Tab-separated table of C-alpha atoms in Angstrom:
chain	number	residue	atom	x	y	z
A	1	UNK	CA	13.513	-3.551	-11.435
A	2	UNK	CA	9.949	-2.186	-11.667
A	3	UNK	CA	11.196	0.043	-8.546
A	4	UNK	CA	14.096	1.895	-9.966
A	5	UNK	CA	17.368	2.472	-8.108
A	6	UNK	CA	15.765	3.496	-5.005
A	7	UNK	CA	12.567	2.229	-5.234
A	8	UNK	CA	10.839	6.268	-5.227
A	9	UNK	CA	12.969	7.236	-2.453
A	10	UNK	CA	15.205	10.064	-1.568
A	11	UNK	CA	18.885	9.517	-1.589
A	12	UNK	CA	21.580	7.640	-3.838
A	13	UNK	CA	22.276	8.245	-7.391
A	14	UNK	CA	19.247	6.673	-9.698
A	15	UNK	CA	16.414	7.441	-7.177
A	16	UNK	CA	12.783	8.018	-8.191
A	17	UNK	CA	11.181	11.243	-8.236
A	18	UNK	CA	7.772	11.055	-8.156
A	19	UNK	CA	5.579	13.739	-9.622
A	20	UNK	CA	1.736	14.777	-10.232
A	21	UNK	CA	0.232	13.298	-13.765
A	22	UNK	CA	-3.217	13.678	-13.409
A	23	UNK	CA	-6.674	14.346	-10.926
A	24	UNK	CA	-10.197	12.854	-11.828
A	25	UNK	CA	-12.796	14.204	-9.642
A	26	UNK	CA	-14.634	16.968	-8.773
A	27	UNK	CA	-12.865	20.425	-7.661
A	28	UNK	CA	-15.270	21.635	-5.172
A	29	UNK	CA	-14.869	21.096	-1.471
A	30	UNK	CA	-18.855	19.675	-0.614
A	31	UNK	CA	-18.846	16.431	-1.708
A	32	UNK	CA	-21.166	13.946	-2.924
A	33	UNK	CA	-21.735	11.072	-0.900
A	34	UNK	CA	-21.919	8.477	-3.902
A	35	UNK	CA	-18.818	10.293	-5.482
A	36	UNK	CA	-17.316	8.204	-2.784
A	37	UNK	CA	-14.103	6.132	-4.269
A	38	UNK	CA	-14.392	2.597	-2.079
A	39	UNK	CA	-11.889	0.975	-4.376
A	40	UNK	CA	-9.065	1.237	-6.919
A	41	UNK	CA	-7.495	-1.456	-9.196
A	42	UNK	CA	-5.243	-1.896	-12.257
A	43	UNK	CA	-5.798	-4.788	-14.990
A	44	UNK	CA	-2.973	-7.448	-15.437
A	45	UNK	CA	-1.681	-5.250	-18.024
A	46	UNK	CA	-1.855	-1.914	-16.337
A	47	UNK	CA	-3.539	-0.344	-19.024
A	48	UNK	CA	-7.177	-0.263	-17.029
A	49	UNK	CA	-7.140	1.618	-14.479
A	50	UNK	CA	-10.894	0.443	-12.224
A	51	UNK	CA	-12.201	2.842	-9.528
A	52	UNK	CA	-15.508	1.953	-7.698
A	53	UNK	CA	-17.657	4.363	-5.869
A	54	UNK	CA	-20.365	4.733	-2.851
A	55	UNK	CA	-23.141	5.043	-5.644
A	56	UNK	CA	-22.141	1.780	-7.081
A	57	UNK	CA	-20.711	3.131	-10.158
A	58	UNK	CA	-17.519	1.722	-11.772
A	59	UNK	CA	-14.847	4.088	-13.496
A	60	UNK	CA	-12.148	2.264	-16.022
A	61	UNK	CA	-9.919	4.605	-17.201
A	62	UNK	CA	-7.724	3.618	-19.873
A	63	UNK	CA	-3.917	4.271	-20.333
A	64	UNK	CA	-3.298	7.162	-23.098
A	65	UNK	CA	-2.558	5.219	-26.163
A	66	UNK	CA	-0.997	7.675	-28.954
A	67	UNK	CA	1.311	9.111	-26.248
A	68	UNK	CA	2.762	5.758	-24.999
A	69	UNK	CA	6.244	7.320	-27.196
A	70	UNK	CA	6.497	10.106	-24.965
A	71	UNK	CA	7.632	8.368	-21.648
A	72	UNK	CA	6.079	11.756	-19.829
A	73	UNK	CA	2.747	11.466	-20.447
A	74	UNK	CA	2.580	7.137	-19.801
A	75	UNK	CA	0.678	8.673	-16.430
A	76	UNK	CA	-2.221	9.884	-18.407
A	77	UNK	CA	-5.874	8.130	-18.251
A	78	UNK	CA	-9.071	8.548	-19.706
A	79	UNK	CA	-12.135	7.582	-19.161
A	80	UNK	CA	-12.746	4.350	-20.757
A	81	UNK	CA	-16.294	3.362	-20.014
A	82	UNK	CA	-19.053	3.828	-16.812
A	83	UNK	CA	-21.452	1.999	-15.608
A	84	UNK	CA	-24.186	1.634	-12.755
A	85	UNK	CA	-22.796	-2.202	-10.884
A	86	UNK	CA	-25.181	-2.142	-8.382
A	87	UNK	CA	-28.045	-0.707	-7.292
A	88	UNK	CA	-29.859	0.181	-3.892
A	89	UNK	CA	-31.861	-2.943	-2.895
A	90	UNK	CA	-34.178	-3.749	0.432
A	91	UNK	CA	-33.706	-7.102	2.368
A	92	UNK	CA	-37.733	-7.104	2.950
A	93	UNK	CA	-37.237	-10.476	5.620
A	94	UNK	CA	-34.152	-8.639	7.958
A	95	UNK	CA	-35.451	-5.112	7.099
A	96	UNK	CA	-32.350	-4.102	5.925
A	97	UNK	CA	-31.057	-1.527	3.381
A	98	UNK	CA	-28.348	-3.179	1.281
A	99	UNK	CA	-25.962	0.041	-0.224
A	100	UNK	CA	-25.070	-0.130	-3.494
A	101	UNK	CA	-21.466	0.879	-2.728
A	102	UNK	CA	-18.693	-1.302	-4.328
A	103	UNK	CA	-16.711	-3.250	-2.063
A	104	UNK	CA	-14.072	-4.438	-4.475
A	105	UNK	CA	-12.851	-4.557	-8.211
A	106	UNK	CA	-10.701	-7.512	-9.701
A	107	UNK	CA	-9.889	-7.782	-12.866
A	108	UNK	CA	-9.699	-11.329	-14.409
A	109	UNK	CA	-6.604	-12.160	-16.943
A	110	UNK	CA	-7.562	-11.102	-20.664
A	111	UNK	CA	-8.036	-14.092	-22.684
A	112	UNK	CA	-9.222	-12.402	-26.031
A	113	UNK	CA	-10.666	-8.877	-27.016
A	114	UNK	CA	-12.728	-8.461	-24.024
A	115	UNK	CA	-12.179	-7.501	-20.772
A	116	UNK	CA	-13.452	-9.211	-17.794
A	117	UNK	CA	-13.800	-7.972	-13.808
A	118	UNK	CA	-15.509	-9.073	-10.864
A	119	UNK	CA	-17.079	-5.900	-8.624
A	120	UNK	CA	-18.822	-6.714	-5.288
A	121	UNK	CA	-20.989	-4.455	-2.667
A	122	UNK	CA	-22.087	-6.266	0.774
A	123	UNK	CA	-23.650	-8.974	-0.777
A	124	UNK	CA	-24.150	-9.496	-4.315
A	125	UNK	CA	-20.856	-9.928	-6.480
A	126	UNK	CA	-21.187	-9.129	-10.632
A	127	UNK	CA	-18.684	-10.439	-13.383
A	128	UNK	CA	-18.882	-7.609	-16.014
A	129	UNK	CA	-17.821	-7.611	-19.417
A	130	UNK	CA	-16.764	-4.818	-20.996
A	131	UNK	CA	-16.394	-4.825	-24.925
A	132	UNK	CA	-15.817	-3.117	-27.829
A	133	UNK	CA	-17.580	-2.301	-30.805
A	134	UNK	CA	-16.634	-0.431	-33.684
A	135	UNK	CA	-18.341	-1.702	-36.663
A	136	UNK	CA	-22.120	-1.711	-36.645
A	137	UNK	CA	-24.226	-4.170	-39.466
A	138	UNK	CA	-26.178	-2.561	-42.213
A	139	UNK	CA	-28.780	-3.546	-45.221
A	140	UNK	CA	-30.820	-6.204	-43.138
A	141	UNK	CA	-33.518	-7.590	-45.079
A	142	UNK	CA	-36.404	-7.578	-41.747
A	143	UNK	CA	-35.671	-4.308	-40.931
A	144	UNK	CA	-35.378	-0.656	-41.958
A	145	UNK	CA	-31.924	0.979	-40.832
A	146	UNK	CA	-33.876	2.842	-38.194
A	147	UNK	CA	-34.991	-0.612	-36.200
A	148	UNK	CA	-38.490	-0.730	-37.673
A	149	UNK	CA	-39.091	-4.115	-38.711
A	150	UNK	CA	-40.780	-4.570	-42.558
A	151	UNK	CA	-43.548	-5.975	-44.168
A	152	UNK	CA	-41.860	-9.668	-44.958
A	153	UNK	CA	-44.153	-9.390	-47.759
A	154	UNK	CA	-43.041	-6.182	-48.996
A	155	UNK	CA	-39.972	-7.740	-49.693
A	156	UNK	CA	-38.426	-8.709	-53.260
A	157	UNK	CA	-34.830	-9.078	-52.846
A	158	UNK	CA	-32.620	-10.189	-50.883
A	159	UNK	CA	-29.580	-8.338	-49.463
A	160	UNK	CA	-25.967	-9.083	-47.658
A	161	UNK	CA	-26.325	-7.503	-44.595
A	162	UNK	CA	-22.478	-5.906	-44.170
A	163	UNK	CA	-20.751	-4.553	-41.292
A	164	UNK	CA	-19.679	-0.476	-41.537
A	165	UNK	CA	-17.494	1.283	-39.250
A	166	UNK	CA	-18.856	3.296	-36.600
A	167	UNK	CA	-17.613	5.171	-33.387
A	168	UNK	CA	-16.142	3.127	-30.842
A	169	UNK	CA	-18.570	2.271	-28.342
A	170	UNK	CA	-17.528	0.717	-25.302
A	171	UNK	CA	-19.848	-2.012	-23.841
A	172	UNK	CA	-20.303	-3.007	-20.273
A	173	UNK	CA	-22.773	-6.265	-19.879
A	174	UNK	CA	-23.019	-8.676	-16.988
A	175	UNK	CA	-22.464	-11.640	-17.367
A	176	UNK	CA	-22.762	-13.433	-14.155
A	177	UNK	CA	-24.927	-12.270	-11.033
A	178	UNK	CA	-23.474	-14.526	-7.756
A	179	UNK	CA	-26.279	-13.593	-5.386
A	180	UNK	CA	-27.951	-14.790	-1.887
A	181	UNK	CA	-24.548	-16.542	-0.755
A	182	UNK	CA	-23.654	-14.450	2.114
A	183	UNK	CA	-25.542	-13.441	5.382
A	184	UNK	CA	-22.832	-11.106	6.484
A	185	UNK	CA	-20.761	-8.465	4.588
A	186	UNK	CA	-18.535	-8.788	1.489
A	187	UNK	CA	-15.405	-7.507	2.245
A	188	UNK	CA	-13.163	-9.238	0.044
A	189	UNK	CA	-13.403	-11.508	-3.429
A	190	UNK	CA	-9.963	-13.275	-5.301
A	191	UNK	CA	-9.492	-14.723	-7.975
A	192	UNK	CA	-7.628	-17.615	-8.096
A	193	UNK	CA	-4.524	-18.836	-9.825
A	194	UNK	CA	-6.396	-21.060	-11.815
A	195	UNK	CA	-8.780	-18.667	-13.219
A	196	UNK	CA	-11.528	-20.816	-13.010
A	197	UNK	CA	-12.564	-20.664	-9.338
A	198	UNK	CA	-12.616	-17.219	-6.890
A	199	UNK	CA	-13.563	-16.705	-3.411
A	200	UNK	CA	-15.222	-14.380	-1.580
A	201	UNK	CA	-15.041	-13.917	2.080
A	202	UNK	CA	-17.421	-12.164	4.801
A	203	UNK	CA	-17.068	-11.276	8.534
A	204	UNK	CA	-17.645	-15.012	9.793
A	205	UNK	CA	-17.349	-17.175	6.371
A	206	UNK	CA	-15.280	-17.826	2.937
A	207	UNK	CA	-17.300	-19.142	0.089
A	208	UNK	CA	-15.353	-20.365	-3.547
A	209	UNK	CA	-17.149	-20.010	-6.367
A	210	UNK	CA	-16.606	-21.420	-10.033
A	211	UNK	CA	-16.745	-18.594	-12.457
A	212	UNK	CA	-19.346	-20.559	-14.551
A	213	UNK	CA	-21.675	-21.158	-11.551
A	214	UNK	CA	-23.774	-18.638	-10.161
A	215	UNK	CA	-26.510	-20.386	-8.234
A	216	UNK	CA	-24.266	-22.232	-5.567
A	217	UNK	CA	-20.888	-21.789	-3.991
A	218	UNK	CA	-18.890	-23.851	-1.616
A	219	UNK	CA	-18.316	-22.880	2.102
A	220	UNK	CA	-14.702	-23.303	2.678
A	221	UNK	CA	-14.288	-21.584	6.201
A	222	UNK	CA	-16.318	-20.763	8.733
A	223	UNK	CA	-15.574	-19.306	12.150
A	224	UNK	CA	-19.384	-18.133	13.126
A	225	UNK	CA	-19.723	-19.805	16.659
A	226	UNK	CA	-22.729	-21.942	17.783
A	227	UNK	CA	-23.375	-19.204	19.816
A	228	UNK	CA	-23.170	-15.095	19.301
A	229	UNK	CA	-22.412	-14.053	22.346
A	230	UNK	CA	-19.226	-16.257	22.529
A	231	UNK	CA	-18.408	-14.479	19.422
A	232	UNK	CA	-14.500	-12.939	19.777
A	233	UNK	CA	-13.528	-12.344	15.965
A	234	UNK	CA	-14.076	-11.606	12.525
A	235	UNK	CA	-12.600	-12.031	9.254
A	236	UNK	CA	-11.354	-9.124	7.571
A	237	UNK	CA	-9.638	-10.080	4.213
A	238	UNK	CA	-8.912	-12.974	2.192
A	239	UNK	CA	-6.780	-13.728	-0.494
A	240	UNK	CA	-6.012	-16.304	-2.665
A	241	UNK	CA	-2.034	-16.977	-3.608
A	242	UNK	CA	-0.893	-15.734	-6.898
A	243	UNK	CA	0.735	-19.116	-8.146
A	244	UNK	CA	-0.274	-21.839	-5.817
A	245	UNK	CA	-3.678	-22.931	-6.368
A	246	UNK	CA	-4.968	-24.306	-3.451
A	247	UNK	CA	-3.381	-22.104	-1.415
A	248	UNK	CA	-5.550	-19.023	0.596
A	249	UNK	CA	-5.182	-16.655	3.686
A	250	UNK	CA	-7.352	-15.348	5.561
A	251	UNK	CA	-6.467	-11.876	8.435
A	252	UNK	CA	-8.358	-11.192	11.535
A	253	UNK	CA	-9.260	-8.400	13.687
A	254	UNK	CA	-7.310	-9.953	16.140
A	255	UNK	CA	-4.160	-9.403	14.582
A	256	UNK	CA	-3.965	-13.327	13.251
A	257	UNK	CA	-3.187	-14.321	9.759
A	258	UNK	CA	-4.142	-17.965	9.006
A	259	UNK	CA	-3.056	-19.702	5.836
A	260	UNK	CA	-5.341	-22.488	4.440
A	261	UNK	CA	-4.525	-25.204	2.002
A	262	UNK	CA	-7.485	-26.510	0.619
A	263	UNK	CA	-5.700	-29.974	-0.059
A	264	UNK	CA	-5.771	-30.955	3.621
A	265	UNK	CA	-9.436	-31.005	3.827
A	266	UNK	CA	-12.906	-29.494	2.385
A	267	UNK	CA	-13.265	-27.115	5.312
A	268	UNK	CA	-10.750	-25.133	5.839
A	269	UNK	CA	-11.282	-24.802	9.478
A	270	UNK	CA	-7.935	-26.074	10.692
A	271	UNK	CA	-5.385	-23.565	9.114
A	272	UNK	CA	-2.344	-25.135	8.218
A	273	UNK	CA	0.304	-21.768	9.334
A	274	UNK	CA	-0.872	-19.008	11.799
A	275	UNK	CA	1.322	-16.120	11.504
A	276	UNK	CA	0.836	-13.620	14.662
A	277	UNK	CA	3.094	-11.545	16.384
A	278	UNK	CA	3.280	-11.584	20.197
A	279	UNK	CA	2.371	-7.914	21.656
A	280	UNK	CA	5.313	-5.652	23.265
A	281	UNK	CA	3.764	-5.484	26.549
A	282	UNK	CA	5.739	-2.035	26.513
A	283	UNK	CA	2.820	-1.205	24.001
A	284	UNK	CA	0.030	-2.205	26.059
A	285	UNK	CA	-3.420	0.160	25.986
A	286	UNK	CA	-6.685	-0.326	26.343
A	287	UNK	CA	-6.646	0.488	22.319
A	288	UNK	CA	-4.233	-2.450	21.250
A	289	UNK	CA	-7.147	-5.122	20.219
A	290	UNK	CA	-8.617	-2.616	18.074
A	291	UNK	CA	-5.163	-1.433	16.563
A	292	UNK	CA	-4.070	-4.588	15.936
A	293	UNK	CA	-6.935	-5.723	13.871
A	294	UNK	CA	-5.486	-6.423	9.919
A	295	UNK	CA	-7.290	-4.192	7.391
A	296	UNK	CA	-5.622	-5.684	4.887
A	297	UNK	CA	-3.719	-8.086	3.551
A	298	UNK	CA	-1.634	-8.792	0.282
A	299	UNK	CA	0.268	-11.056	-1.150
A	300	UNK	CA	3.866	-10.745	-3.194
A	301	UNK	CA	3.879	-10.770	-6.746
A	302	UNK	CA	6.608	-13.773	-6.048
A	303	UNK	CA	4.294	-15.629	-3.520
A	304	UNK	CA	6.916	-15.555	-1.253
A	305	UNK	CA	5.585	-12.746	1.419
A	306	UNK	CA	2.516	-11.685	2.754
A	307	UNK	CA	2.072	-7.992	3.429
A	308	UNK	CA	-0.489	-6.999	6.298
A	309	UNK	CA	-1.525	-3.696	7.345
A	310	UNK	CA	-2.918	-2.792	10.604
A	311	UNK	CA	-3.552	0.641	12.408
A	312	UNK	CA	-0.112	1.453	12.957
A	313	UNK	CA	1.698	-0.495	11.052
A	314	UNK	CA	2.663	-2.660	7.744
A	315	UNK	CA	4.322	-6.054	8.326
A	316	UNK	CA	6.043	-8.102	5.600
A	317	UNK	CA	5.968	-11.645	6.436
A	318	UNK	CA	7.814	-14.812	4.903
A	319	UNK	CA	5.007	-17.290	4.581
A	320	UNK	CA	7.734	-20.068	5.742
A	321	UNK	CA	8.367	-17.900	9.134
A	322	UNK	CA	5.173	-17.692	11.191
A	323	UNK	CA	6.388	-16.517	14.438
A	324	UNK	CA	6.909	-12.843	13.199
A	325	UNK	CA	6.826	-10.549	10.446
A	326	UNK	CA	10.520	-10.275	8.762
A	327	UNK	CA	10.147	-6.810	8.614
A	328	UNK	CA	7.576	-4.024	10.204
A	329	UNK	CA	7.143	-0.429	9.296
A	330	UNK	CA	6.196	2.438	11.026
A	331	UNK	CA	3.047	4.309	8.945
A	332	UNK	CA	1.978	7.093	11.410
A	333	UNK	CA	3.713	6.310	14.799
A	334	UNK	CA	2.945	9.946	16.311
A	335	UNK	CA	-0.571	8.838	16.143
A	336	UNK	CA	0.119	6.431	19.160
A	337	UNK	CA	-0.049	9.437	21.871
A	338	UNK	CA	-4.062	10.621	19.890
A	339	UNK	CA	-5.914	6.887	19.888
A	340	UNK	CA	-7.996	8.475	22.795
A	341	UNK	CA	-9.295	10.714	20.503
A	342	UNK	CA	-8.862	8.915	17.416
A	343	UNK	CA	-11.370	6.512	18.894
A	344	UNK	CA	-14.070	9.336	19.371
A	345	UNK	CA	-14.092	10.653	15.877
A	346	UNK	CA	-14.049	6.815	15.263
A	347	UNK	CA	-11.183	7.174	12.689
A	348	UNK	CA	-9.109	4.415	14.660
A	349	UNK	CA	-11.850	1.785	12.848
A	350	UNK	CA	-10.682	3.030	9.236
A	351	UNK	CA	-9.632	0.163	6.718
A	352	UNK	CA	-6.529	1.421	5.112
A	353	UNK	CA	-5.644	-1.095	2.202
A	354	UNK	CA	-2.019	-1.711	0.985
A	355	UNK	CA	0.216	-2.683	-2.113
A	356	UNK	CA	2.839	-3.868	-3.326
A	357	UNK	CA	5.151	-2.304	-6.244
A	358	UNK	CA	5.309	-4.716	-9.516
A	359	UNK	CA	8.802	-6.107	-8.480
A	360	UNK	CA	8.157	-6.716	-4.985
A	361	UNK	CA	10.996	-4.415	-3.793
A	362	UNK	CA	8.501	-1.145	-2.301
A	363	UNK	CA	4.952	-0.993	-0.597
A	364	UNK	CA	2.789	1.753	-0.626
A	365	UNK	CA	-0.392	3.012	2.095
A	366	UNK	CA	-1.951	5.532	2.876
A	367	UNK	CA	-2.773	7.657	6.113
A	368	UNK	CA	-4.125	10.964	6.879
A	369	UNK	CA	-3.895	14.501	5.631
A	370	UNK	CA	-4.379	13.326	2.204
A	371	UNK	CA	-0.757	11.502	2.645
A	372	UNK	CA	0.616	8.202	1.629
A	373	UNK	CA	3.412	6.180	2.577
A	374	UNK	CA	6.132	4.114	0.940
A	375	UNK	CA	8.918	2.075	2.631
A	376	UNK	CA	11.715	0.563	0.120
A	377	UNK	CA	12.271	-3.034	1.377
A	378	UNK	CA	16.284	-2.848	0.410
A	379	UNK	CA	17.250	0.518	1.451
A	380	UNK	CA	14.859	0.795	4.602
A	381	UNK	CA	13.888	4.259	3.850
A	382	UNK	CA	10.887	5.708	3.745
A	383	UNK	CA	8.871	8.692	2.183
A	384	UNK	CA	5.742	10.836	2.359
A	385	UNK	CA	3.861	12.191	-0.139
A	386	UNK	CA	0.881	14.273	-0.209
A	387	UNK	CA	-2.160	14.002	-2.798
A	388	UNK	CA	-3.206	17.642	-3.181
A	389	UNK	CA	-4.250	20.351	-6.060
A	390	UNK	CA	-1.641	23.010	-4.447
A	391	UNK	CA	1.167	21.228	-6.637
A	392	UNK	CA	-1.060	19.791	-9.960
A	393	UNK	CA	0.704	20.739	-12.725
A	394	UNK	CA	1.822	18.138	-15.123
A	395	UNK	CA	5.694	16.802	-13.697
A	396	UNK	CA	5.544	19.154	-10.561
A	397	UNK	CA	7.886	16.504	-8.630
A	398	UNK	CA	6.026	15.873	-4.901
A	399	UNK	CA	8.010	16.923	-2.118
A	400	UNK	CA	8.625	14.697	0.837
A	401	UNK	CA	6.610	15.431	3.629
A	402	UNK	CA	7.496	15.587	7.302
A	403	UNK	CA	5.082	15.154	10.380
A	404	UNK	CA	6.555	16.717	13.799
A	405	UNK	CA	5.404	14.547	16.643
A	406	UNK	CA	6.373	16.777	19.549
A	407	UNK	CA	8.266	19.625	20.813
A	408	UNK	CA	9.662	22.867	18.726
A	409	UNK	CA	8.380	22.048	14.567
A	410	UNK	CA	10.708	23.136	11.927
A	411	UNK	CA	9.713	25.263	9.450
A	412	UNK	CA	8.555	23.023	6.706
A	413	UNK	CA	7.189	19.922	9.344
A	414	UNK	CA	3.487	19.183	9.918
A	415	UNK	CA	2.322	19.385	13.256
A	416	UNK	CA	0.636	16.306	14.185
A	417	UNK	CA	-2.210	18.602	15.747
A	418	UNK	CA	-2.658	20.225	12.508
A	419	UNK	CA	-3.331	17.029	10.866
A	420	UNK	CA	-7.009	16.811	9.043
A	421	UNK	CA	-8.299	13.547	10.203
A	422	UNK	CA	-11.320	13.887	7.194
A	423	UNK	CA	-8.697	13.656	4.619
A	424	UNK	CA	-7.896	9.906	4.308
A	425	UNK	CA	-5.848	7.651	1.469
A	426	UNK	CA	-7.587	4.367	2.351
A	427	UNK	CA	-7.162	2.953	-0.909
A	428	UNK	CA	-4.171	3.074	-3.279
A	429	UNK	CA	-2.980	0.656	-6.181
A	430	UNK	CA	0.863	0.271	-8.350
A	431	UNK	CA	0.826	-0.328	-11.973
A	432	UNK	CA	2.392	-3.706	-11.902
A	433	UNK	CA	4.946	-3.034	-14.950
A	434	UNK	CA	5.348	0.690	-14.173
A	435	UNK	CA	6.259	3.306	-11.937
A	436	UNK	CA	2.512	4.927	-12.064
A	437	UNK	CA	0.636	4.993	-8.864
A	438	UNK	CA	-3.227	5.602	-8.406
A	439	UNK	CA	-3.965	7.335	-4.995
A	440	UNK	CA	-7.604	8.031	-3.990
A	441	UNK	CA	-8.629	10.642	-1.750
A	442	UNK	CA	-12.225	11.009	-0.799
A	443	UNK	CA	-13.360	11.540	-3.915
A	444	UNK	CA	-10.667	12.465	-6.409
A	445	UNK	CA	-8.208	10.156	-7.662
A	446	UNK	CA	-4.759	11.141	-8.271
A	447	UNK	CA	-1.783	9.528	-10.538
A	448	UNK	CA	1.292	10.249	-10.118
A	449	UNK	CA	4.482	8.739	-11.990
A	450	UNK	CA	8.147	8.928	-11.809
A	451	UNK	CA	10.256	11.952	-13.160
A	452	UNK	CA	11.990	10.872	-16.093
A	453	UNK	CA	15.016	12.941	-16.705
């Protein structure tokens, strides 16, 4: 399996060892607000590696081609191609600013030479295609080789125009602009199993779209009550199943996950599962609304399970079992004792995404301190890694890191007061055929691989 013996953890005999490949990103500490990473996404294939930023600039890097022999250097990307997605626009009728920052990347199936992705900020969502070119026509009978057009007069013979090699260019060009279909904020866009159609969901609405179609969409849920104030929830992702066509969910910040079948009726307003969890009262705080509010969810390469991650927590659920998740892991418990103060800085609102390895078996997240998370679904353990420059030399293999809640820290334990809450890993993504793994910190992205021996 894609996971190994272990599945990247410590212990048993054919374990994974991760270790540092690469870091894209500026060195210095002050950073640049549009250097922002807001998303991170491989291609079908793995080869693309997608990053999108807070000045609504998309990064593909590409897997190193040459190398792909050497099994030590499969973690190495380059930059592929960049481009400006969107741009800084004003909503003149609400007065509004609308960011350019890019919600979300997803990368359509290759069907030929070209490369396709959606990218979305708040409102506006772009397919992009990005092409190459390597050959570039010469000897045109209109026109000198420098563009300027001739005399038709001038001219006494004709020529074959013939096609010469040049430099590889890479091309980005949109192709479809989906505009002026949502009132609230994009937070999420899938594609759908049919390739054909995609959705795209806001706080209070999910529209489907036909890849073709730009100037209309269809409103398949809406929760937005006749009045405001009576307002109690919002959506927060959506996702369309990987095999099932007709099939969607949809998380809340209540801690709900709804799945839709789009059979049943043209409005999805009646889900046909809700998966929720009844609190531990044990738990109970004035914080456990906002905690239990799904940032994300994601499902299964199989289409079996759902993933869904909330403040605390990740929760695997079987979509036939809606009464509670099958299993639950522990990201940061020691943060329980801080939400007071977590909810001053404001860092107990922070969306941290979620994913799956490409066989299913481990899921990755992120937290704080620049550390991420990963829990092996058949041996139960767990690990945590750091993304940091201290250890970045090709193959250094990470070592596990260990957060001391309380009372008398060992020598090589984190305190939990020590912790930098401005160092986040809010989005990560797995190479669906590989162990490679593509962290982002605030503004550096890091890829890291397994040891081979």
């Amino acid at each position: 399996g894609v996971g190994g013996g272990g599945g990247g953890l410590p212990g048993g005999g054919n374990d994974i060892q991760w270790c540092f490949s690469q870091v894209k990103g500026a060195v210095d500490d002050d950073v640049a607000e549009a250097d922002i990473i807001s998303t991170v996404e491989f291609n079908h294939s793995g080869e693309l590696l997608a990053t999108g930023d807070k000045g609504g600039r998309v990064v593909i890097f590409q897997q190193e081609q040459e190398n792909k022999i050497q099994s030590h250097s499969r973690g190495e990307y380059n930059v592929y191609s960049t481009f400006q997605s969107h741009e800084p626009e004003f909503d003149y009728l609400k007065s509004l600013e609308i960011e350019e920052k890019i919600n979300k990347i997803r990368w359509l199936p290759q069907k030929n030479a070209a490369q396709f992705l959606l990218s979305t900020n708040d409102k506006t969502i772009k397919l992009w295609k990005i092409s190459e070119r390597d050959k570039r026509p010469e000897g045109y009978n209109l026109k000198e080789e420098d563009g300027r057009y001739r005399d038709p007069t001038t001219v006494t013979t004709l020529r074959v125009p013939v096609f010469r090699p040049m430099d590889l260019m890479v091309e980005a060009s949109p192709r479809r602009i989906f505009a002026n279909a949502h009132t609230y904020h994009i937070n999420s866009i899938s594609i759908n199993s049919d390739y054909e159609t995609y959705l795209s969901a806001d706080d209070l609405r999910i529209n489907l779209w036909h890849l073709e179609i730009t100037d209309r969409s269809f409103n398949i849920v809406d929760i937005k009550p006749a009045n405001m104030e009576e307002l109690t929830e919002v959506i927060t992702a959506a996702e369309f199943h990987p095999n099932s066509c007709n099939t969607f969910v949809y998380s809340s910040s209540k801690g709900t996950i709804r799945l839709c079948d789009m059979r049943a009726s043209a409005l999805c307003d009646r889900h046909s599962k809700l998966f929720e969890e009844p609190e531990d009262p044990s738990n109970r705080s004035f914080f456990s609304e906002i905690i239990s509010s799904i940032s994300d969810v994601k499902f299964s390469h199989s289409g079996r399970y759902m993933m869904t991650r909330d403040y605390l927590s990740v929760k695997i659920w079987d979509l036939n079992m809606e009464n509670r998740p099958v299993e639950t892991y522990q990201v940061h418990e020691y943060l329980r004792s801080k939400l007071c103060s977590l909810y001053e800085n404001d860092c107990i609102f922070d969306k941290f995404e979620c994913c799956w390895n490409g066989s299913d078996s481990v899921v990755m997240t992120g937290s704080y301190n620049n550390f991420f998370r990963m829990f092996d679904r058949n041996t139960k353990r767990d690990i945590t890694l750091e993304a940091s420059r201290e250890n970045n030399k090709p193959r250094t293999v990470l070592k596990p890191r260990k957060v001391c809640a309380s009372g008398k820290r060992k020598k090589d334990e984190i305190s939990v007061d020590s912790l930098d809450f401005n160092k986040k890993i809010l989005h990560t993504a797995w190479h669906p055929k590989e162990n490679i793994i593509a962290v982002a910190t605030t503004n550096n992205l890091y890829i890291f691989q397994d040891k081979v021996n």
